[in-house]
Short mmCIF file of C-alpha atoms in Angstrom, two decimals:
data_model
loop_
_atom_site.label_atom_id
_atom_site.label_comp_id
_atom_site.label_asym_id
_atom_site.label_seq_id
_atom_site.Cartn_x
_atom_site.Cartn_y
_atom_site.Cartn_z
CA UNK C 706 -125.15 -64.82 218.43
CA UNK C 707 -127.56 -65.57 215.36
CA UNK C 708 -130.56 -67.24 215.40
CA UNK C 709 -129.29 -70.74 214.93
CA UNK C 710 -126.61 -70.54 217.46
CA UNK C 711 -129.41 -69.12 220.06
CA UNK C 712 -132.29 -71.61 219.47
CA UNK C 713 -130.04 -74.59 219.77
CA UNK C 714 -126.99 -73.14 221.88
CA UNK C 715 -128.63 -73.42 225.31
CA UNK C 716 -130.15 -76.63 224.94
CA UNK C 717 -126.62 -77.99 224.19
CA UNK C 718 -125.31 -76.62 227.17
CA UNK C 719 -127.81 -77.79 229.29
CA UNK C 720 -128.55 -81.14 227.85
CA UNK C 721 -127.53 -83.37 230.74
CA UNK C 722 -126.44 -86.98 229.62
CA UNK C 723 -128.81 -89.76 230.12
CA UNK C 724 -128.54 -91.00 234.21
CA UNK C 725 -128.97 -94.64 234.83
CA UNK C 726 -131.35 -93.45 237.40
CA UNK C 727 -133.54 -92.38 234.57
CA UNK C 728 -132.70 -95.59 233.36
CA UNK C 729 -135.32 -97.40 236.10
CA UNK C 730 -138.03 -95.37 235.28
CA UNK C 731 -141.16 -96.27 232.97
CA UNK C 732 -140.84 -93.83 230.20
CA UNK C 733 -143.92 -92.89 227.85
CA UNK C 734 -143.43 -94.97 224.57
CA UNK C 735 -143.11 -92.74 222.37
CA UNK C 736 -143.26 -88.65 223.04
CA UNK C 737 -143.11 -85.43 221.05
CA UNK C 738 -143.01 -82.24 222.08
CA UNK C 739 -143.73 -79.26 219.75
CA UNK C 740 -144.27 -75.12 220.83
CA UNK C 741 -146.74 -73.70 218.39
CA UNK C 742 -148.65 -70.58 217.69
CA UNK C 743 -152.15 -69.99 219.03
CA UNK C 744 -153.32 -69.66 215.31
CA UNK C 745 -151.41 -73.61 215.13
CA UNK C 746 -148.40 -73.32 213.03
CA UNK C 747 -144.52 -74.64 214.67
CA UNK C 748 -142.65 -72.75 212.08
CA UNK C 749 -143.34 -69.42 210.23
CA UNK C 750 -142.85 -69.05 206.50
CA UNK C 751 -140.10 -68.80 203.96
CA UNK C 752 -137.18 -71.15 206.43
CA UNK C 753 -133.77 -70.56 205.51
CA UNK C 754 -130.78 -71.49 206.52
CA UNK C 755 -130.74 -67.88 208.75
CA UNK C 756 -133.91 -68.32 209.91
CA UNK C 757 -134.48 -72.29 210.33
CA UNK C 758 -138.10 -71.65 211.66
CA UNK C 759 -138.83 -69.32 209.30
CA UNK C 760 -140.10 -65.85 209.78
CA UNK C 761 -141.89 -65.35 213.15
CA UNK C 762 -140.77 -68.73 214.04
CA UNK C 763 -138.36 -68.06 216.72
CA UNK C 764 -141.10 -66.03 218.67
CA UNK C 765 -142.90 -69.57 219.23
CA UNK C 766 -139.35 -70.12 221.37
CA UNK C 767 -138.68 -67.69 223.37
CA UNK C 768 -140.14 -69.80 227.00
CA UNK C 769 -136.88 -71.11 226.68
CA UNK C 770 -134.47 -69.29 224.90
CA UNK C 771 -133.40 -66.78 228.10
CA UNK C 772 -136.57 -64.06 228.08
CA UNK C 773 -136.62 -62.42 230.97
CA UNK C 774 -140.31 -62.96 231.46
CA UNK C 775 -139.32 -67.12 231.80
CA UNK C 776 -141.11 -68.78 234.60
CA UNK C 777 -140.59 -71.72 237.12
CA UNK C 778 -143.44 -73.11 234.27
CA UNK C 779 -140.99 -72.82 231.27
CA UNK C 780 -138.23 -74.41 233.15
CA UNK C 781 -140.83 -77.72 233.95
CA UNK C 782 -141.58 -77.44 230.10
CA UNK C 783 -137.98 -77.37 229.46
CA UNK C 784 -137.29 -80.44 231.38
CA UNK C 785 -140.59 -82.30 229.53
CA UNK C 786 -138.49 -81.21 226.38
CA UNK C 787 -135.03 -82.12 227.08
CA UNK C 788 -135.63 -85.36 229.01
CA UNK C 789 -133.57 -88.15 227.45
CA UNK C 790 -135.19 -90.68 224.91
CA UNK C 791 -134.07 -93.43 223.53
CA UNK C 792 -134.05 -93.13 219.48
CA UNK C 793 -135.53 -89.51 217.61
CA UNK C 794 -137.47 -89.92 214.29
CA UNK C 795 -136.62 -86.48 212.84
CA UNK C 796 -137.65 -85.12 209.11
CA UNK C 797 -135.30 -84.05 207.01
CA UNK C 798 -135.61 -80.14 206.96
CA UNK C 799 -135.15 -80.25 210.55
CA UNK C 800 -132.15 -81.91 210.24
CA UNK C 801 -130.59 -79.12 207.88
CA UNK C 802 -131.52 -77.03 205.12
CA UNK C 803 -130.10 -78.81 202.18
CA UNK C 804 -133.16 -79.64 199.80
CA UNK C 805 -132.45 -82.60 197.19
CA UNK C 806 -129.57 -84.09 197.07
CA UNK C 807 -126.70 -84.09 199.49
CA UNK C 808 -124.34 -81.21 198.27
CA UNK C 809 -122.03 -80.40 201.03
CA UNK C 810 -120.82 -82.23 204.40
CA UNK C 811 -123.86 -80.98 206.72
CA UNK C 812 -123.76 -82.61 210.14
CA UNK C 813 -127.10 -80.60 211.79
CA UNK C 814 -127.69 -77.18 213.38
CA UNK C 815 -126.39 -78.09 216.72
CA UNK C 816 -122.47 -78.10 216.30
CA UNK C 817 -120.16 -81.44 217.41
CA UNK C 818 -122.29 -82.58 220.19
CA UNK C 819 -125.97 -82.21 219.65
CA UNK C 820 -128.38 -82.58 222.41
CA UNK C 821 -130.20 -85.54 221.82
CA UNK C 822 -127.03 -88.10 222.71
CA UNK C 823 -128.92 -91.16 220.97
CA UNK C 824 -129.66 -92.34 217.70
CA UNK C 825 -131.52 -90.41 215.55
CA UNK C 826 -133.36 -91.46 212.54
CA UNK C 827 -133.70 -88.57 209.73
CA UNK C 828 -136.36 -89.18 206.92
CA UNK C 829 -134.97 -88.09 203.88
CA UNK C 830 -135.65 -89.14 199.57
CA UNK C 831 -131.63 -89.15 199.61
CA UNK C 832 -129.36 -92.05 201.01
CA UNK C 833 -126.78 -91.01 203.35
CA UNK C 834 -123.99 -92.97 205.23
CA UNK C 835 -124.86 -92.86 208.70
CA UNK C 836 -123.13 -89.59 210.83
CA UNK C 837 -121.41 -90.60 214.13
CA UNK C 838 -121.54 -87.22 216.33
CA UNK C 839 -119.91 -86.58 219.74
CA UNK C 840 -121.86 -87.72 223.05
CA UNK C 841 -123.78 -90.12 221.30
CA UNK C 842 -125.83 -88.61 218.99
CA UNK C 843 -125.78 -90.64 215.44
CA UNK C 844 -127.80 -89.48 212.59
CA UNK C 845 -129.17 -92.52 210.27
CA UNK C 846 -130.58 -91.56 207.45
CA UNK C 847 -134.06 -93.45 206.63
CA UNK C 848 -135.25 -93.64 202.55
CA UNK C 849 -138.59 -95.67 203.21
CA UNK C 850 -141.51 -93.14 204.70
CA UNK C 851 -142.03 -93.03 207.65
CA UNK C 852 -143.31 -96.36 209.24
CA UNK C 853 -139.59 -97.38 208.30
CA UNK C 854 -138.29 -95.09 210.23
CA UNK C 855 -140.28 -95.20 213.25
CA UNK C 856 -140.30 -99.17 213.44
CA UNK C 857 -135.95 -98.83 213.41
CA UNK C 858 -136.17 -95.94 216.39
CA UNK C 859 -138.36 -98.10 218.64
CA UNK C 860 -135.80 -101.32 218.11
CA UNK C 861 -133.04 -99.16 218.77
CA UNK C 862 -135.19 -96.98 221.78
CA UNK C 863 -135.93 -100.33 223.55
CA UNK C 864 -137.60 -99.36 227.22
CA UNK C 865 -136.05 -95.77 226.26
CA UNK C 866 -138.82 -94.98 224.14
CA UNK C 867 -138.60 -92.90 220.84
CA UNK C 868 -139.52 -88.78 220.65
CA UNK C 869 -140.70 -87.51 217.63
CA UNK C 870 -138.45 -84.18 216.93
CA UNK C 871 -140.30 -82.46 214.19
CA UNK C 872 -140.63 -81.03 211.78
CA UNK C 873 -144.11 -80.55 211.01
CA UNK C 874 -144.35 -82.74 208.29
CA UNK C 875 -142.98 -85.63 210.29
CA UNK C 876 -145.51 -84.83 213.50
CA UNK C 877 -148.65 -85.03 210.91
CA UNK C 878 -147.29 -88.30 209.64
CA UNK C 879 -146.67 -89.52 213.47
CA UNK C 880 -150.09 -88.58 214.17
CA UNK C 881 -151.89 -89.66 211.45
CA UNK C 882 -150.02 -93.19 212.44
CA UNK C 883 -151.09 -92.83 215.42
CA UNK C 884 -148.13 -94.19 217.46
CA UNK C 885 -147.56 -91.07 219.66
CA UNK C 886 -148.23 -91.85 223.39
CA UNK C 887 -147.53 -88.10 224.71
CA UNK C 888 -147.93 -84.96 222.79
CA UNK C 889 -146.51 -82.00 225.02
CA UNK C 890 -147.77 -78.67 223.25
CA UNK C 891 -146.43 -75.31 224.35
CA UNK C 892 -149.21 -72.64 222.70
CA UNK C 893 -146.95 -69.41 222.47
CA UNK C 894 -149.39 -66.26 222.26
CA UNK C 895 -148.32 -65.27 219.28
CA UNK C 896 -149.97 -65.45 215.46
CA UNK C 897 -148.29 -66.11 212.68
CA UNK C 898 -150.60 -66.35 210.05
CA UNK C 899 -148.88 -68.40 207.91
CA UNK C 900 -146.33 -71.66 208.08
CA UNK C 901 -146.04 -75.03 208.84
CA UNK C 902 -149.05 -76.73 210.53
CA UNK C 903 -149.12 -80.08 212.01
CA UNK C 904 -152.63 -80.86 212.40
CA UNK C 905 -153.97 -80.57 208.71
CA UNK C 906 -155.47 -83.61 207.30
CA UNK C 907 -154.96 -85.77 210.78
CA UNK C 908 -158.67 -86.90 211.43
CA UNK C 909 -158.81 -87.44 214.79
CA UNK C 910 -156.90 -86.57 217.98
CA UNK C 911 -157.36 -88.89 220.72
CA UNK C 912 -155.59 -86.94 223.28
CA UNK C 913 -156.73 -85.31 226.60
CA UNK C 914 -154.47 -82.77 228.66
CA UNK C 915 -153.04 -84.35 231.91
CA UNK C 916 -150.75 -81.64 232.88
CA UNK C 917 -150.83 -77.75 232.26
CA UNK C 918 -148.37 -75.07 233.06
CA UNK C 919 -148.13 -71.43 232.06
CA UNK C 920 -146.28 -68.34 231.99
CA UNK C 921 -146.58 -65.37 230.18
CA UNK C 922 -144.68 -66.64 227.01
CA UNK C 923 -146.42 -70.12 226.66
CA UNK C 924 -148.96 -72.47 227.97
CA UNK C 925 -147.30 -75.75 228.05
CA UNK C 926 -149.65 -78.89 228.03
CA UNK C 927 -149.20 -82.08 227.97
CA UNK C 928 -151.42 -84.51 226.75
CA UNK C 929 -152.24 -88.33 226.95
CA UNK C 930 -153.16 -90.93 224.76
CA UNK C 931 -157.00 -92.00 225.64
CA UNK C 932 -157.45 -94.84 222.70
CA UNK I 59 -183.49 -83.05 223.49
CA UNK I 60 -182.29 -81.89 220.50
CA UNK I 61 -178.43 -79.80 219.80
CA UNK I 62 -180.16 -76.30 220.14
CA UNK I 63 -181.87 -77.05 222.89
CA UNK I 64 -178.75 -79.10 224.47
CA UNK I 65 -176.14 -76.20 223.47
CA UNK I 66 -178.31 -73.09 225.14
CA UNK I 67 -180.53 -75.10 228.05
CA UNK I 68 -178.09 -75.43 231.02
CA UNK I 69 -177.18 -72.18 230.33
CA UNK I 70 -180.25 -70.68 230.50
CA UNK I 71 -180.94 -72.46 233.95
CA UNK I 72 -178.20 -71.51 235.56
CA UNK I 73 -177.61 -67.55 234.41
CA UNK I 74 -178.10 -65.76 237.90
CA UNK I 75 -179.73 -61.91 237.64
CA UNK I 76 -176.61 -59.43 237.71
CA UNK I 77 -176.54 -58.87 241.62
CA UNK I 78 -175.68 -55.75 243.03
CA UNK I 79 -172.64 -57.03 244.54
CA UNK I 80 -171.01 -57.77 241.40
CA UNK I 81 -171.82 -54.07 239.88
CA UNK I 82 -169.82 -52.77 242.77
CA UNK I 83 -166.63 -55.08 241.50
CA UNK I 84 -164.56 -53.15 238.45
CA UNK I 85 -164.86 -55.72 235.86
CA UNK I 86 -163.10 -55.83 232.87
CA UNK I 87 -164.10 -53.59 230.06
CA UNK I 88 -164.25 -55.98 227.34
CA UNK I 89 -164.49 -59.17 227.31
CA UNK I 90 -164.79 -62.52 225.20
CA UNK I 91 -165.20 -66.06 225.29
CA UNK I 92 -164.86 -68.72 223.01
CA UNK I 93 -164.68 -72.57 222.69
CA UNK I 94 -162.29 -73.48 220.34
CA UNK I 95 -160.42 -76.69 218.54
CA UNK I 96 -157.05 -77.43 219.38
CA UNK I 97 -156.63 -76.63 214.85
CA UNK I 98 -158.04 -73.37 215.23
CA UNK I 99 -162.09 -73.50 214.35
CA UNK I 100 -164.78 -72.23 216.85
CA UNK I 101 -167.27 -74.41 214.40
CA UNK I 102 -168.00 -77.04 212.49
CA UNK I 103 -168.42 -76.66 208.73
CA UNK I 104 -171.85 -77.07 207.75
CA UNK I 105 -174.31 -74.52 209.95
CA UNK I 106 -177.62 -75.59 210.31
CA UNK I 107 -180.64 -74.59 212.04
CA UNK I 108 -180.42 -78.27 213.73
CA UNK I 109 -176.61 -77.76 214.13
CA UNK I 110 -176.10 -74.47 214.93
CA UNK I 111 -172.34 -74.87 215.71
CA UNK I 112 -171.72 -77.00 212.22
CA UNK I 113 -170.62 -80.71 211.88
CA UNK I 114 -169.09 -82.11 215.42
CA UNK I 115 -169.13 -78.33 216.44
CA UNK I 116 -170.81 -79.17 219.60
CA UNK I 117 -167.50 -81.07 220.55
CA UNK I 118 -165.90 -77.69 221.92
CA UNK I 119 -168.51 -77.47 223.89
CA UNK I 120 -168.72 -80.59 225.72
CA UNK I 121 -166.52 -79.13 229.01
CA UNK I 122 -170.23 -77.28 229.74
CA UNK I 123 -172.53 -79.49 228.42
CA UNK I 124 -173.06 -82.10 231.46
CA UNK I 125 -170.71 -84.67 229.94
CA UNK I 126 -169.54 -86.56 232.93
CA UNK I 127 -165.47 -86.31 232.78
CA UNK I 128 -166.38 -82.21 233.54
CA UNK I 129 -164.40 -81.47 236.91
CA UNK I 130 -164.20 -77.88 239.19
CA UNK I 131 -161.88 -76.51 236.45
CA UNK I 132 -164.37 -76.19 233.65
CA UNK I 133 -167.31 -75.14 236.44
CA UNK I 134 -164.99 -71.99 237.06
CA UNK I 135 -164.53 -71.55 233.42
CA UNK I 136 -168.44 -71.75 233.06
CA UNK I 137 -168.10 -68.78 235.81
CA UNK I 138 -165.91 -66.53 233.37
CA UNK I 139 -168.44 -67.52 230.62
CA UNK I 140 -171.10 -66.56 232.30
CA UNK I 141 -170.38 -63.33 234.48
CA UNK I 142 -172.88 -60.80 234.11
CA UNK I 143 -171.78 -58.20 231.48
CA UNK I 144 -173.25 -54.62 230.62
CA UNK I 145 -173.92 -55.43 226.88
CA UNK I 146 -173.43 -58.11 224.08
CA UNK I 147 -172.49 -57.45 220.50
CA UNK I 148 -172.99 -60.37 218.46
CA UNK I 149 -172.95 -61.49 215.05
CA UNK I 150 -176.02 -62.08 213.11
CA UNK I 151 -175.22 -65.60 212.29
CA UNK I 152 -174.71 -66.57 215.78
CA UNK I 153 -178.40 -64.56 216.59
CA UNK I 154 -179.77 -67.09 214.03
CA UNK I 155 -180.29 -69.07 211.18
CA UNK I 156 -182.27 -66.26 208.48
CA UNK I 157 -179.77 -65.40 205.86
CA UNK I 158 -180.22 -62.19 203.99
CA UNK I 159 -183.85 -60.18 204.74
CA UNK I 160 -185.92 -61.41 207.99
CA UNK I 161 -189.08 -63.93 206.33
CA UNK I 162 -189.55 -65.11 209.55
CA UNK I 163 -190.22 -63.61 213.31
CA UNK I 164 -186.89 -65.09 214.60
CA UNK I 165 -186.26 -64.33 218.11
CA UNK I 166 -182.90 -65.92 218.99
CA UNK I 167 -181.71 -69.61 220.02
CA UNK I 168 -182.36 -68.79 223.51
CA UNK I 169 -186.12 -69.15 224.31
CA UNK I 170 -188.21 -66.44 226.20
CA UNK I 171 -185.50 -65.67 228.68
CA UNK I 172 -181.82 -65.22 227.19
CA UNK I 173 -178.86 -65.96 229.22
CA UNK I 174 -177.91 -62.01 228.65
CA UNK I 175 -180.03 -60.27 230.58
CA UNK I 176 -178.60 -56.92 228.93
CA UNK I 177 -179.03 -54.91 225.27
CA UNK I 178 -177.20 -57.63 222.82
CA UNK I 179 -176.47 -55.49 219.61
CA UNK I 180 -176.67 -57.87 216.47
CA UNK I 181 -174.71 -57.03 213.87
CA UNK I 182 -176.64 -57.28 210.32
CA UNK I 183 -177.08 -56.31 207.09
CA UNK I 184 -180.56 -55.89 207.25
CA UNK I 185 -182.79 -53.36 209.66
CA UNK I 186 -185.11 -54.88 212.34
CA UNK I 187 -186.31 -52.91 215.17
CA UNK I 188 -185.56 -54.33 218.15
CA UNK I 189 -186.72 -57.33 220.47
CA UNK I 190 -187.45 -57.09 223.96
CA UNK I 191 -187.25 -60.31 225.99
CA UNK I 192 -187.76 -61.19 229.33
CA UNK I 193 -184.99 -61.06 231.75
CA UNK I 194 -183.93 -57.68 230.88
CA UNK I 195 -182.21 -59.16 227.55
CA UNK I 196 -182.91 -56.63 224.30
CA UNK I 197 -181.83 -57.90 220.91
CA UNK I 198 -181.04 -54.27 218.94
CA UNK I 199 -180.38 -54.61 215.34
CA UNK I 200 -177.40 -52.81 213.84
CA UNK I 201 -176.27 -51.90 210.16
CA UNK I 202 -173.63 -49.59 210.24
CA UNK I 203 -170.95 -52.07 211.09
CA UNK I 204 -168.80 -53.85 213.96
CA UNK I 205 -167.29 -49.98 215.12
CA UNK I 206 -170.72 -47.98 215.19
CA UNK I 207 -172.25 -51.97 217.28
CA UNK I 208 -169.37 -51.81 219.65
CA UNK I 209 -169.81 -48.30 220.02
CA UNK I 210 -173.13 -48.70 221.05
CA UNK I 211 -172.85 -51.31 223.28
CA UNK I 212 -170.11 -49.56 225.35
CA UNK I 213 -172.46 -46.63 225.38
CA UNK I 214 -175.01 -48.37 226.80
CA UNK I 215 -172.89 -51.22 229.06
CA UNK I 216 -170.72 -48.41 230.87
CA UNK I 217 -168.41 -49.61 234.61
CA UNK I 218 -170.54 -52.88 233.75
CA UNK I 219 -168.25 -53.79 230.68
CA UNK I 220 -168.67 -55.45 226.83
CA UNK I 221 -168.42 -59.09 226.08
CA UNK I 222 -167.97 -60.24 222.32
CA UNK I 223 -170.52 -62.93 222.32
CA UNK I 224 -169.50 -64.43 218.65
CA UNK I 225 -169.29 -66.00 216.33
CA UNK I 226 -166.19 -65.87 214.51
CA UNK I 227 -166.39 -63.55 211.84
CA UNK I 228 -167.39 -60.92 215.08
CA UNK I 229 -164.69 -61.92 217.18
CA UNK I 230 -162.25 -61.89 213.96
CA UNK I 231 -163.24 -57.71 213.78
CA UNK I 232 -163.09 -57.29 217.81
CA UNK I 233 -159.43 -58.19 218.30
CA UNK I 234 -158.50 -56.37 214.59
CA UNK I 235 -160.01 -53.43 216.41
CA UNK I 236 -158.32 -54.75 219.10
CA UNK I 237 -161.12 -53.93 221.41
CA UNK I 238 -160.78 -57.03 223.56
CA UNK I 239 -159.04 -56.83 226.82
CA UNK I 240 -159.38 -60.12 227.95
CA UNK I 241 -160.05 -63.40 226.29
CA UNK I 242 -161.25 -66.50 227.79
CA UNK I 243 -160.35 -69.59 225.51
CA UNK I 244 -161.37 -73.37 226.21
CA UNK I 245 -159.45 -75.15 224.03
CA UNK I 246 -160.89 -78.35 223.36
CA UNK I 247 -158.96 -81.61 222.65
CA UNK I 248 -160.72 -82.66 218.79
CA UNK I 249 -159.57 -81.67 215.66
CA UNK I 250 -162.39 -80.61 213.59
CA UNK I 251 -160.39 -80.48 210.30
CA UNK I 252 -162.71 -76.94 208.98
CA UNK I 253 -165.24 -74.46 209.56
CA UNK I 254 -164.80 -70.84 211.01
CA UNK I 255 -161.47 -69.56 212.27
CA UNK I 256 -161.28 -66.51 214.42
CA UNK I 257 -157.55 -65.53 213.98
CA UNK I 258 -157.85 -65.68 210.16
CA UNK I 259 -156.66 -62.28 209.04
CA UNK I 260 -155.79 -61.10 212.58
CA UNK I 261 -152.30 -59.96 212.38
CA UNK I 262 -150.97 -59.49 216.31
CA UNK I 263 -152.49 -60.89 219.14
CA UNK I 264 -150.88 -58.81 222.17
CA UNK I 265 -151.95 -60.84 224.85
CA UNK I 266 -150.63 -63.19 227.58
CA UNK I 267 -152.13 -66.11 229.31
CA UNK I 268 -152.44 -65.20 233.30
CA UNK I 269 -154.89 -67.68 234.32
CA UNK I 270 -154.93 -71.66 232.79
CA UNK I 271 -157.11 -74.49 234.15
CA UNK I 272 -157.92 -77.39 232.45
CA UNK I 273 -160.23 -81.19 232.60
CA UNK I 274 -159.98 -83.90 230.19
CA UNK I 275 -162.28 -81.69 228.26
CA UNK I 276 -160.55 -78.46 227.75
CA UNK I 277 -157.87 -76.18 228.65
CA UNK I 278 -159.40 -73.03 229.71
CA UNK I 279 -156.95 -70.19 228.91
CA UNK I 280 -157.51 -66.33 230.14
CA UNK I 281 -155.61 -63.95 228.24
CA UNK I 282 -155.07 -60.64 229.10
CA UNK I 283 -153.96 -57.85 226.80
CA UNK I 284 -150.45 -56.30 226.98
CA UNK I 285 -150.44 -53.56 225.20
#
């Protein structure tokens, strides 16, 4: 199994679909949920299409990616993580590797039926006919920044509410815009020393923690809007 | 009252004598403790002898600092910080403000009775001879280097253990030497956007987190080390 196949393989199988029980229930606006090295940085250097989270980056991971050392704690985390939303605002190196413009037919990391079974709005410089996926996933491809982008997920979200997916790039933008209700953080303890950050240049937090959980691969938090 | 007197007060009223009982526990050999930023920086930017702990610095800090959203979780963290240890080593920057040769008869942030009550070994550039306080706290002066300090103090500390009292650039050597065997984080919820890093440079960590409590104010984190 390679890298890409491991990161993404187990949330696809476990993804359930979204229950019309969860359907009743008040859902934070909007959510994002990012693991991250104690020294602060969600990917490693040098990403590639091997190694989408760069070198290192996969360590950040392993809470839920079947270590044996997985808790009762990673499993919550998991479920923070995999919860269903109801539109994704995603950048566009987290949607694949292609830089530029679009050169081949890439349709994600996470094979015919990716795991986040809504619509999912992918920033990118490049225009791209929208991709219809299996179990409800569609990727639309967003040319106008951000605030574009986030205004057409929480239309689409409704009561659902939107998640942020990453990458780093598109969290500092999120934050800086300050329209995240719920940051969930797991700290791995792990350095990296280099990467992608996703606090640089955001000026304030306005966050407290209102849940923590821990095992010996992560300390998951969860934090609250205060403003 | 001003910052310095704000930061180091409460402590200083509240530091019980080591008792007896506790030098019959085994305590850990080395320890440290350190507020820190959820970006990384364990100060502002900007060190002053008004602002010891740089611009918004005193932020971190605020979980011990009789702010009134403090709960049980940070008064047990204020327990790890302030266990009685066998000896101190400490950078000269956190002893005080003096840069380069001693024009002044500087005796530490803390008033006439540190919170220590042990040898603290400063590390400096510059030879002083050493300063006796009351409480049983001794600030020794020490040229040759973090090794030859640490040495000392475990020397001189023995069952009764080490703690790394800071700042950064002291707790950057400790866990390259990787002399630490347990570290106590509180990670604040502010972004402080620069100032001094203490992973900068570090290349493994080789801990795990086996204790986590947290407040609105921080998430208190005790590592362990693994290896």
């Amino acid at each position: 199994m390679d890298e890409v196949d491991e990161l993404w393989g187990q949330d696809r199988r476990c993804i359930p679909h979204r229950s019309k029980v969860l359907h009743l229930r008040k859902m934070p606006d909007t959510t994002c949920h990012m693991s991250i090295s104690l020294d602060g940085f969600v990917a490693g250097p040098d990403q590639t299409r091997e190694q989408p989270l760069g070198m290192r980056g996969r360590e950040l991971h392993s809470w839920h990616l079947d270590d044996e050392r997985a808790t009762d704690a990673d499993a919550a985390a998991a479920g923070w993580l995999m919860r269903p939303r109801g539109a994704y605002v995603m950048g566009r190196n987290m949607f694949g590797p292609i830089r530029g413009e679009w050169d081949e037919d890439w349709r994600g990391w996470w094979g015919p039926e990716p795991p986040y079974h809504a619509p999912v709005f992918v920033l990118t410089h490049h225009a791209h006919e929208p991709i219809e996926m299996e179990g409800g996933t569609t990727f639309h491809f967003v040319t106008d920044g951000f605030d574009a982008a986030y205004a057409q997920a929480r239309e689409t979200a409704g009561e659902n509410g939107v998640d942020i997916a990453g990458g780093a790039s598109t969290v500092r933008q999120a934050l800086t815009a300050g329209v995240i209700d719920e940051l969930a953080l797991d700290i791995a303890p792990v350095l990296l020393g280099s990467g992608e950050r996703i606090f640089d240049g955001v000026e304030s937090f306005g966050f407290e923690p209102v849940e923590v959980l821990h095992s010996p691969l992560a300390t998951h938090i969860r934090y609250r809007r205060t403003g």
